[in-house]
Amino acid sequence: MDRQIQKKILKPDYRRIYNDLIDRRYPERKMEFKSILDKKTLSTLEVIKLNQRIFGGNEYFISNQKHRSYDKKAILEILDYQKINKLNNKQLALKFNMSRNTIGKWKKIFL
């Protein structure tokens, strides 16, 4: 029980982080992100999409790619996206800006 509580506390509150970021840097775009930021919690994929919409541009993502982490729910959601859209590992890797080897490893572990 204590471990579950500790894990929940250690997870960052992305909703507050992005809310503050938009308030300080992009107050004119606040209405654009209102629907996403009104949710109680943000999933990993929602955080990635929000980050792409705010900052855009590929040079930012190339330098920031090594700092991403995915939870099991996000991994399964990405693999489901691959099945639904009938994508191979290379196409999925390009879509989510990650390595083909990572996707292959996830498929071995989770499927």
Coordinates of C-alpha atoms in Angstrom, one line a residue:
M1 CA 0.0 0.0 0.0
D2 CA 2.8 2.4 0.9
R3 CA 4.6 1.7 -2.4
Q4 CA 1.5 2.6 -4.4
I5 CA 1.1 5.9 -2.6
Q6 CA 4.8 6.7 -3.1
K7 CA 4.7 6.0 -6.8
K8 CA 1.7 8.3 -7.2
I9 CA 3.4 11.1 -5.3
L10 CA 6.6 10.8 -7.4
K11 CA 4.8 11.3 -10.7
P12 CA 5.0 14.9 -11.9
D13 CA 1.8 16.9 -12.2
Y14 CA 2.0 17.7 -15.9
R15 CA -1.3 19.5 -16.0
R16 CA 0.0 22.1 -13.5
I17 CA 3.4 22.3 -15.2
Y18 CA 1.9 23.0 -18.7
N19 CA -0.7 25.3 -17.3
D20 CA 2.0 27.5 -15.7
L21 CA 4.2 27.3 -18.8
I22 CA 1.3 28.5 -21.1
D23 CA 0.3 31.2 -18.6
R24 CA 3.8 32.6 -18.5
R25 CA 5.1 32.1 -22.1
Y26 CA 2.0 31.9 -24.3
P27 CA -1.0 33.5 -22.6
E28 CA -2.6 34.3 -26.0
R29 CA -2.8 30.5 -26.8
K30 CA -4.5 29.5 -23.5
M31 CA -7.8 28.8 -25.1
E32 CA -6.2 26.5 -27.7
F33 CA -5.0 24.2 -24.9
K34 CA -8.0 24.5 -22.6
S35 CA -9.7 21.2 -23.5
I36 CA -6.5 19.3 -22.8
L37 CA -5.6 21.1 -19.6
D38 CA -9.1 20.8 -18.1
K39 CA -8.6 17.1 -17.6
K40 CA -7.7 15.9 -14.1
T41 CA -4.6 14.0 -15.2
L42 CA -2.8 13.8 -18.4
S43 CA -1.6 10.5 -20.0
T44 CA 1.9 10.1 -21.3
L45 CA 0.7 10.4 -24.9
E46 CA -1.3 13.5 -24.1
V47 CA 1.8 15.1 -22.6
I48 CA 3.8 14.3 -25.8
K49 CA 1.1 15.7 -28.0
L50 CA 0.8 18.8 -25.9
N51 CA 4.5 19.3 -26.0
Q52 CA 4.5 19.0 -29.8
R53 CA 1.7 21.5 -30.2
I54 CA 3.3 24.1 -27.9
F55 CA 6.9 23.9 -29.1
G56 CA 6.6 22.4 -32.6
G57 CA 9.7 22.1 -34.7
N58 CA 11.8 18.9 -35.1
E59 CA 15.1 20.3 -33.7
Y60 CA 13.6 20.5 -30.2
F61 CA 12.4 16.9 -30.3
I62 CA 15.7 15.6 -31.6
S63 CA 17.6 17.1 -28.6
N64 CA 14.9 16.1 -26.1
Q65 CA 14.2 12.6 -27.4
K66 CA 16.5 10.8 -24.9
H67 CA 14.6 12.2 -21.9
R68 CA 11.2 10.5 -22.8
S69 CA 9.8 7.7 -20.8
Y70 CA 6.7 5.7 -21.3
D71 CA 4.5 3.8 -18.9
K72 CA 2.9 0.5 -19.7
K73 CA -0.4 2.1 -20.6
A74 CA 1.2 4.4 -23.1
I75 CA 3.2 1.6 -24.6
L76 CA 0.1 -0.6 -25.1
E77 CA -1.7 2.4 -26.6
I78 CA 1.1 3.0 -29.1
L79 CA 1.1 -0.7 -30.0
D80 CA -2.7 -0.6 -30.4
Y81 CA -2.3 2.4 -32.7
Q82 CA 0.0 0.3 -34.8
K83 CA -2.5 -2.5 -35.1
I84 CA -5.4 -0.3 -35.9
N85 CA -3.6 1.7 -38.6
K86 CA -1.7 -1.4 -39.9
L87 CA 1.7 0.2 -39.6
N88 CA 5.0 -1.6 -39.6
N89 CA 7.7 -0.8 -37.0
K90 CA 9.4 1.8 -39.2
Q91 CA 6.2 3.7 -39.9
L92 CA 5.3 3.7 -36.2
A93 CA 8.8 4.9 -35.2
L94 CA 8.5 7.8 -37.6
K95 CA 5.1 8.7 -36.3
F96 CA 6.1 8.8 -32.7
N97 CA 9.7 9.9 -33.3
M98 CA 11.4 6.9 -31.7
S99 CA 13.6 4.0 -32.6
R100 CA 12.4 0.9 -34.5
N101 CA 14.4 -1.2 -32.1
T102 CA 12.4 0.3 -29.2
I103 CA 9.1 -0.7 -30.8
G104 CA 10.5 -4.2 -31.5
K105 CA 11.6 -4.6 -27.9
W106 CA 8.1 -3.5 -26.7
K107 CA 6.4 -6.0 -28.9
K108 CA 8.6 -8.8 -27.5
I109 CA 7.9 -7.8 -23.9
F110 CA 4.2 -6.8 -24.1
L111 CA 2.7 -8.8 -26.9

